[in-house]
Coordinates of C-alpha atoms (C1' of nucleotides) in Angstrom, one line a residue:
Chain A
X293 CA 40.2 122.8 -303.3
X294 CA 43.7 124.1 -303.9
X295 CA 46.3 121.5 -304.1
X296 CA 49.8 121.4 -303.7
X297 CA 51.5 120.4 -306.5
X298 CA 53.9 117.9 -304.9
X299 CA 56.8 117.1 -307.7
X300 CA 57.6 113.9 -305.6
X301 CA 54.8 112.0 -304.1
X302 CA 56.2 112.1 -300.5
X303 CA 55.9 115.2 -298.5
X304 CA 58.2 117.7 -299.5
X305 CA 60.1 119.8 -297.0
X306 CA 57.8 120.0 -294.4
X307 CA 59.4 123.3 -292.8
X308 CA 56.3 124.0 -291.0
X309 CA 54.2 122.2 -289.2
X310 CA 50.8 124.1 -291.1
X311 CA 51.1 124.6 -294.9
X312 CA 47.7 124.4 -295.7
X313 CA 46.5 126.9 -298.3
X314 CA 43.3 128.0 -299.3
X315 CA 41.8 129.2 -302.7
X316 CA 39.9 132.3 -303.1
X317 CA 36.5 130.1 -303.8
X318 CA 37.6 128.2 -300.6
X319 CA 37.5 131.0 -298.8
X320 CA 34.1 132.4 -300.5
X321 CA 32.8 128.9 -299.7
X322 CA 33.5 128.6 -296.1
X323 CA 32.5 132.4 -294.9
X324 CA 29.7 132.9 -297.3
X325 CA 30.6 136.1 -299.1
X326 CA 32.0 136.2 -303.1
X327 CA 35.3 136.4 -304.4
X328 CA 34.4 139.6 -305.7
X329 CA 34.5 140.9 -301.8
X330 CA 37.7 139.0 -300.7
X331 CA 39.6 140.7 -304.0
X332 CA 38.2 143.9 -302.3
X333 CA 39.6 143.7 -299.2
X334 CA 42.7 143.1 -300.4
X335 CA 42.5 145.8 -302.4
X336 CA 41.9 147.9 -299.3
X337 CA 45.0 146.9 -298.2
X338 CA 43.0 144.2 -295.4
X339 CA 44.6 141.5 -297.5
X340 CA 47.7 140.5 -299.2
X341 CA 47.8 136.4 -300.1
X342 CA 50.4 134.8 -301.8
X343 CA 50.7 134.6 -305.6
X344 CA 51.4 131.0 -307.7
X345 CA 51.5 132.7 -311.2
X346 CA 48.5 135.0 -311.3
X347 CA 46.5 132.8 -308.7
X348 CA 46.2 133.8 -304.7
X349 CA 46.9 131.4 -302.3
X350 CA 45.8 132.2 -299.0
X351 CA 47.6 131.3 -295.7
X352 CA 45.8 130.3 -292.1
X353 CA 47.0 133.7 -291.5
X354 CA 45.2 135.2 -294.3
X355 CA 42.5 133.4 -293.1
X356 CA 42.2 134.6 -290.0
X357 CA 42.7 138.0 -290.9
X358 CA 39.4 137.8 -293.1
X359 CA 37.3 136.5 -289.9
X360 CA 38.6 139.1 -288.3
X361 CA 37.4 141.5 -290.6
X362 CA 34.1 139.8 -290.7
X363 CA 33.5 139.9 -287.1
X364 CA 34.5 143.5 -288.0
X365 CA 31.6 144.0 -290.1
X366 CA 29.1 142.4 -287.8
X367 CA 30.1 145.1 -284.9
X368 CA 29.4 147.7 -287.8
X369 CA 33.4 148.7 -288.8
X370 CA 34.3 149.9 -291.7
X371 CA 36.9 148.5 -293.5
X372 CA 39.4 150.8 -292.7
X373 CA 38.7 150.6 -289.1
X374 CA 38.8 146.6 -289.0
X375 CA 41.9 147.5 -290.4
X376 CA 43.4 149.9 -288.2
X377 CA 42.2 147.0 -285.6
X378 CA 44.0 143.8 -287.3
X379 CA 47.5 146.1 -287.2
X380 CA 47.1 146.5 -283.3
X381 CA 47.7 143.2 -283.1
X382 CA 51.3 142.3 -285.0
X383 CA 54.0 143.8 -283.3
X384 CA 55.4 146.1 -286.3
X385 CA 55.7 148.9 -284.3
X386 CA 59.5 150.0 -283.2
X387 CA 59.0 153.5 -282.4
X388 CA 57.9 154.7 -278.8
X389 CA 55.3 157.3 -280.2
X390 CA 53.9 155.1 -282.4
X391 CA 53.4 152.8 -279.6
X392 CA 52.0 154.8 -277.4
X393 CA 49.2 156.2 -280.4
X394 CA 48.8 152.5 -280.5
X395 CA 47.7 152.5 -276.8
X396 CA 45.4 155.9 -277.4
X397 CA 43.8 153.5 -280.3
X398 CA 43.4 150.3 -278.4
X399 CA 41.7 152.5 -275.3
X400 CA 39.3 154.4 -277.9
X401 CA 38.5 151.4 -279.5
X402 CA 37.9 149.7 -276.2
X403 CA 35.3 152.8 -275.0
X404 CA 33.6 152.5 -278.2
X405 CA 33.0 149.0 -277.5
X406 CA 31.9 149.5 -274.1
X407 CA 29.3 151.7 -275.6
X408 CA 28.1 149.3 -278.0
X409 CA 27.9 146.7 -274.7
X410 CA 25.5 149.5 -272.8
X411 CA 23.9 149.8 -276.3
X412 CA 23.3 145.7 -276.4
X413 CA 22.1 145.5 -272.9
X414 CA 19.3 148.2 -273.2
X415 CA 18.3 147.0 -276.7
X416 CA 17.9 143.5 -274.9
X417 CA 15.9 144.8 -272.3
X418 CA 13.5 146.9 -274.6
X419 CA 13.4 143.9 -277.1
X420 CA 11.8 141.7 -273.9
X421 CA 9.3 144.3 -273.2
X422 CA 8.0 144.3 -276.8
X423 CA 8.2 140.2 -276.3
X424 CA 6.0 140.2 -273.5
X425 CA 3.6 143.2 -274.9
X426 CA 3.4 140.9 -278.1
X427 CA 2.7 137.5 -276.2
X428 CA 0.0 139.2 -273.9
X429 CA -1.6 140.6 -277.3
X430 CA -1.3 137.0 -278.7
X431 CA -2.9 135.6 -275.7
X432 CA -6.0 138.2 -275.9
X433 CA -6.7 137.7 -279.7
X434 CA -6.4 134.0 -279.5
X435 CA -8.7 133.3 -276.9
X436 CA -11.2 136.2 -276.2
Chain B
X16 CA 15.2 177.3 -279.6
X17 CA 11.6 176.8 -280.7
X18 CA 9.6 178.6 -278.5
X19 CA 5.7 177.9 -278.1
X20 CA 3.5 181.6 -279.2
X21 CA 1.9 181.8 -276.0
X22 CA -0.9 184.3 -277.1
X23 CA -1.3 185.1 -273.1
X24 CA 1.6 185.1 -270.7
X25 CA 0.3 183.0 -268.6
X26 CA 1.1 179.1 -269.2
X27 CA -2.0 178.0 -272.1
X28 CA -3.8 175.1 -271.4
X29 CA -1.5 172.8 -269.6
X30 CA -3.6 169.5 -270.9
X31 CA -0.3 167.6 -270.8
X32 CA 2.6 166.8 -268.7
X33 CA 5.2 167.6 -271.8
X34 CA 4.6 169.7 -274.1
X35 CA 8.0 170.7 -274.9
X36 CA 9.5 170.4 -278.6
X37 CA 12.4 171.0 -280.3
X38 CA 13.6 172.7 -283.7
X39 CA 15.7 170.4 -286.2
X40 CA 18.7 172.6 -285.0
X41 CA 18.2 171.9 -281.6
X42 CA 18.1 168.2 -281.9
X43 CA 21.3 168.5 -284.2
X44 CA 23.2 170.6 -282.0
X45 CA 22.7 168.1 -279.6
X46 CA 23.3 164.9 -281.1
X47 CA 26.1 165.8 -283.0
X48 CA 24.5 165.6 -286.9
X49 CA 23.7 167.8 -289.5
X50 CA 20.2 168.7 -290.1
X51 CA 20.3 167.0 -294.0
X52 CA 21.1 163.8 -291.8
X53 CA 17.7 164.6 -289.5
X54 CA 15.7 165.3 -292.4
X55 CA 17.4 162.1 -294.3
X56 CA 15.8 160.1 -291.6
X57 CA 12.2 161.7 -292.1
X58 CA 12.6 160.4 -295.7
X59 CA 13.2 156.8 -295.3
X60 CA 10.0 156.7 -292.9
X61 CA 11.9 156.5 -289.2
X62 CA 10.7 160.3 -288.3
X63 CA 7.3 162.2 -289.1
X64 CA 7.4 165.5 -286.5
X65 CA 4.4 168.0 -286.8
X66 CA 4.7 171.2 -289.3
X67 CA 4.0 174.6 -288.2
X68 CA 3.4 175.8 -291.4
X69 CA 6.4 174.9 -293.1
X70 CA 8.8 174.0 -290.2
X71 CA 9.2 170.9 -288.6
X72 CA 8.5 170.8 -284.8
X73 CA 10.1 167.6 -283.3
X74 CA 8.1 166.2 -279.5
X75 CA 9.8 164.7 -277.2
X76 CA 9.0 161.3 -278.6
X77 CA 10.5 162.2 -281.9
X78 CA 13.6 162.8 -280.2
X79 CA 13.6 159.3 -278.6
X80 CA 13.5 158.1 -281.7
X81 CA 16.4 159.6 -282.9
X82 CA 18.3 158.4 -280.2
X83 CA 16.9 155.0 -281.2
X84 CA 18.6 155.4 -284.7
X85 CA 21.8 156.9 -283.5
X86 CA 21.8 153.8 -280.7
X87 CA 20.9 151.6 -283.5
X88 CA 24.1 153.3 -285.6
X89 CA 26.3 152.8 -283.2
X90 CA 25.9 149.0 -283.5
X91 CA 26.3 148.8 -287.2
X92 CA 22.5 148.5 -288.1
X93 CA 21.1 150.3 -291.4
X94 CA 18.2 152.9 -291.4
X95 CA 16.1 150.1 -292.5
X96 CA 17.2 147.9 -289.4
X97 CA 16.9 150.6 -286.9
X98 CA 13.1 151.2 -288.6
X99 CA 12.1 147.7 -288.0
X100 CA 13.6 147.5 -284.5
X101 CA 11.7 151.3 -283.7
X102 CA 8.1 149.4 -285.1
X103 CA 8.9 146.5 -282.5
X104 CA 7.9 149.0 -280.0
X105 CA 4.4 150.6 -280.9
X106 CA 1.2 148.0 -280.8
X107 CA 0.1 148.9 -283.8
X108 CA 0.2 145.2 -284.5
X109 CA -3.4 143.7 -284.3
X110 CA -3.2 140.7 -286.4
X111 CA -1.9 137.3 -285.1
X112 CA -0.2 136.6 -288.2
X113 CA 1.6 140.2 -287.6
X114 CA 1.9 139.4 -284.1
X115 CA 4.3 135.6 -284.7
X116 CA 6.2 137.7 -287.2
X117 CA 7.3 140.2 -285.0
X118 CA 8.2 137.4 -282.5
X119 CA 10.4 136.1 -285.0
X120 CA 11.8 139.3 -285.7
X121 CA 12.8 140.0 -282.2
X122 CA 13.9 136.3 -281.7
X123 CA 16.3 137.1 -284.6
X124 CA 17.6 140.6 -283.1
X125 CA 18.2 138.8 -280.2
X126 CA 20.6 136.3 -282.0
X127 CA 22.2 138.9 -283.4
X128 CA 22.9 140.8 -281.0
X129 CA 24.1 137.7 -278.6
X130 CA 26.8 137.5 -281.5
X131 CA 27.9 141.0 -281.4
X132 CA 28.0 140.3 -277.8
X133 CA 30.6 137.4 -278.3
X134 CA 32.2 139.3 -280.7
X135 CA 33.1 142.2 -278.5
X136 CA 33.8 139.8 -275.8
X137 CA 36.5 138.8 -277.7
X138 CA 37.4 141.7 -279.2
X139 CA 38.0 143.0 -276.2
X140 CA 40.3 140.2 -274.9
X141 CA 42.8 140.8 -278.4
X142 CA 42.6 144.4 -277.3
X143 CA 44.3 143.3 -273.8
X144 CA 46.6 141.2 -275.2
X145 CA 48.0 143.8 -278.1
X146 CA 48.3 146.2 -275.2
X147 CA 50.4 144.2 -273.0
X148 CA 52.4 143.2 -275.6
X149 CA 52.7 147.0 -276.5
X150 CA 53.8 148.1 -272.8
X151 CA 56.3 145.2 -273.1
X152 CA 57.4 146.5 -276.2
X153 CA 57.5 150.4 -274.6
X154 CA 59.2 148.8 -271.1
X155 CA 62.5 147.1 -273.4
X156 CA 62.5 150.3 -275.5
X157 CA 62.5 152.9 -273.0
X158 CA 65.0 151.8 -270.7
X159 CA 67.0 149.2 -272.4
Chain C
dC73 C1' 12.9 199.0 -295.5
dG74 C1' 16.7 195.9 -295.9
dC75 C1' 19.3 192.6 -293.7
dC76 C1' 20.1 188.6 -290.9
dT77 C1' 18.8 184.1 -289.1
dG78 C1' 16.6 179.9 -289.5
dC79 C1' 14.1 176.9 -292.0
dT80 C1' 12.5 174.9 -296.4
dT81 C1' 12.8 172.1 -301.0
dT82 C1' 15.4 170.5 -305.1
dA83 C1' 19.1 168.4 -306.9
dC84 C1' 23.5 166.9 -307.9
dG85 C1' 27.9 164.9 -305.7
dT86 C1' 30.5 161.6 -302.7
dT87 C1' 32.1 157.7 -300.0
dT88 C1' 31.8 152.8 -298.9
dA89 C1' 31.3 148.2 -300.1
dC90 C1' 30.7 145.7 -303.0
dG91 C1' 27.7 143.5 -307.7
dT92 C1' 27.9 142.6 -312.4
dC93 C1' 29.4 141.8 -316.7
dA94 C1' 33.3 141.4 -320.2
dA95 C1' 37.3 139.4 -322.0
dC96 C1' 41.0 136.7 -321.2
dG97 C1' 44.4 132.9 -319.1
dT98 C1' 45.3 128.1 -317.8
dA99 C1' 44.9 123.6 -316.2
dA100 C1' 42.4 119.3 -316.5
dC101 C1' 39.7 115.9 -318.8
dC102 C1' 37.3 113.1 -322.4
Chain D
dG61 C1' 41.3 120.0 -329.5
dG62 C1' 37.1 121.6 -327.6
dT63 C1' 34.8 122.2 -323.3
dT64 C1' 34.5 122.9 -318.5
dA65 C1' 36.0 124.8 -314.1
dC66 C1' 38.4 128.1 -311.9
dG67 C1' 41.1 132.0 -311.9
dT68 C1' 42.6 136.8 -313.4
dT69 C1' 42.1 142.1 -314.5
dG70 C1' 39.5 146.0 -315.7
dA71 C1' 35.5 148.7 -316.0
dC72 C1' 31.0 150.2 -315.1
dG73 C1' 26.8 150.0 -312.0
dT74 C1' 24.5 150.4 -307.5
dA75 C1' 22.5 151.0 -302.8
dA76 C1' 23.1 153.4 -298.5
dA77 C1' 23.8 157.5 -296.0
dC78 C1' 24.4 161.4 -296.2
dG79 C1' 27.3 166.2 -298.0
dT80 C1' 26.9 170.3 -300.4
dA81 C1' 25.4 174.0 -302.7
dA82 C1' 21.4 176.7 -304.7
dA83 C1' 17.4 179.3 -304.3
dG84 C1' 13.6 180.7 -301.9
dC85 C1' 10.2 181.8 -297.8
dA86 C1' 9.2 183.8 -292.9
dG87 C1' 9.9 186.5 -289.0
dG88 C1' 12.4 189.7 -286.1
dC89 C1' 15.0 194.1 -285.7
dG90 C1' 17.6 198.5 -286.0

DNA sequence: CGCCTGCTTTACGTTTACGTCAACGTAACC
DNA sequence: GGTTACGTTGACGTAAACGTAAAGCAGGCG
């Protein structure tokens, strides 16, 4: 675990209420995947932690921005789309067109997940229909 | 469009209901994907259509199956995935030792998916919230 | 007959998302 | 001061899912 390296032993400046950090291995730890992925994404630009020396210190932020990209990966993104996704939500967008192509992105992305929904729901169904075909099999080779 | 050589004009043995089929192109043209892609699939086991001599001759319940591996696509899974899910369906499954394995195979598909589920639940929620903040953003900058 | 269209196989190339060393830096500790 | 743990930057390798020619066969047609 990544420590802060407190000159003084009393708190020091606490400016913000969370200044807790992570390290890299802390990170690979808690979401099960290797450093060697996390240096990845932030190579792909999904990532950019704070440097002590040559070492990364993550931020909450940081953090969250690598579940994000996680949950990403479970709906099947690619990196770059979890990215496009993550930069919907901070508000670094000034310019009215570039607002509004933000609004065409968040309704695309919103269809596209609708379709995965419709695509969940009838996968659910068939996957109870091969339940119940499999139990009544079970139940005739079991006791014939 | 593969057309059947009727020898007469008049409708050949009508033993089945279907009895339509489809050339690669035609299932290409309409799903949207190359024919490499269809033939791709025919190589890592998820299609096996009938040859008229050298040409492949897709039925009806090949082209369910592609829409099973463009559904399964959609939601992130690999060919391998969508292959297992596809062999949840047929009872080609006699043994009981088969049959509690594919029961734990569709009990894990279904935890799966219940987490994509959450997942686009609340995705979907973020979504709302970066759009409202967007319009906010449009409302101050268009008429300020 | 030659050409076109559609299909075939073979094979090498490409992108994505990392895995896997290698070689090195640094801080702690015994 | 050597070792151990953890970090770093390359650099090369790899699996998945095709893309992209290249070269050839089969049938229709003007």
């Amino acid at each position: 675990m990544l420590e802060e390296p407190n000159e003084s032993p009393m708190k020091s400046s606490p400016k913000q209420a969370e200044n807790h950090v992570y390290s890299i291995s802390d990170l690979s730890r808690e979401f099960g995947i290797t450093t060697r992925a996390i240096r990845f994404y932030e190579d792909r630009g999904l990532l950019s932690p704070e440097r002590r020396g040559q070492a990364r210190i993550y931020s909450p932020e940081d953090r969250v921005r690598l579940k994000l990209i996680l949950r990403g990966k479970r709906l099947g993104f690619s990196l770059d789309e979890s990215r496009e996704i993550i930069e919907m939500y901070d508000p670094a967008h000034g310019n009215v067109e570039q607002l509004q192509r933000l609004l065409q992105g968040i309704e695309q992305k919103r269809a596209q997940l609708q379709q995965q929904l419709r695509d969940i729901q009838s996968l659910m169904g068939e996957l109870d229909e091969a339940e119940s075909r499999a139990r009544a099999s079970l139940a005739k080779n079991i006791s014939p």
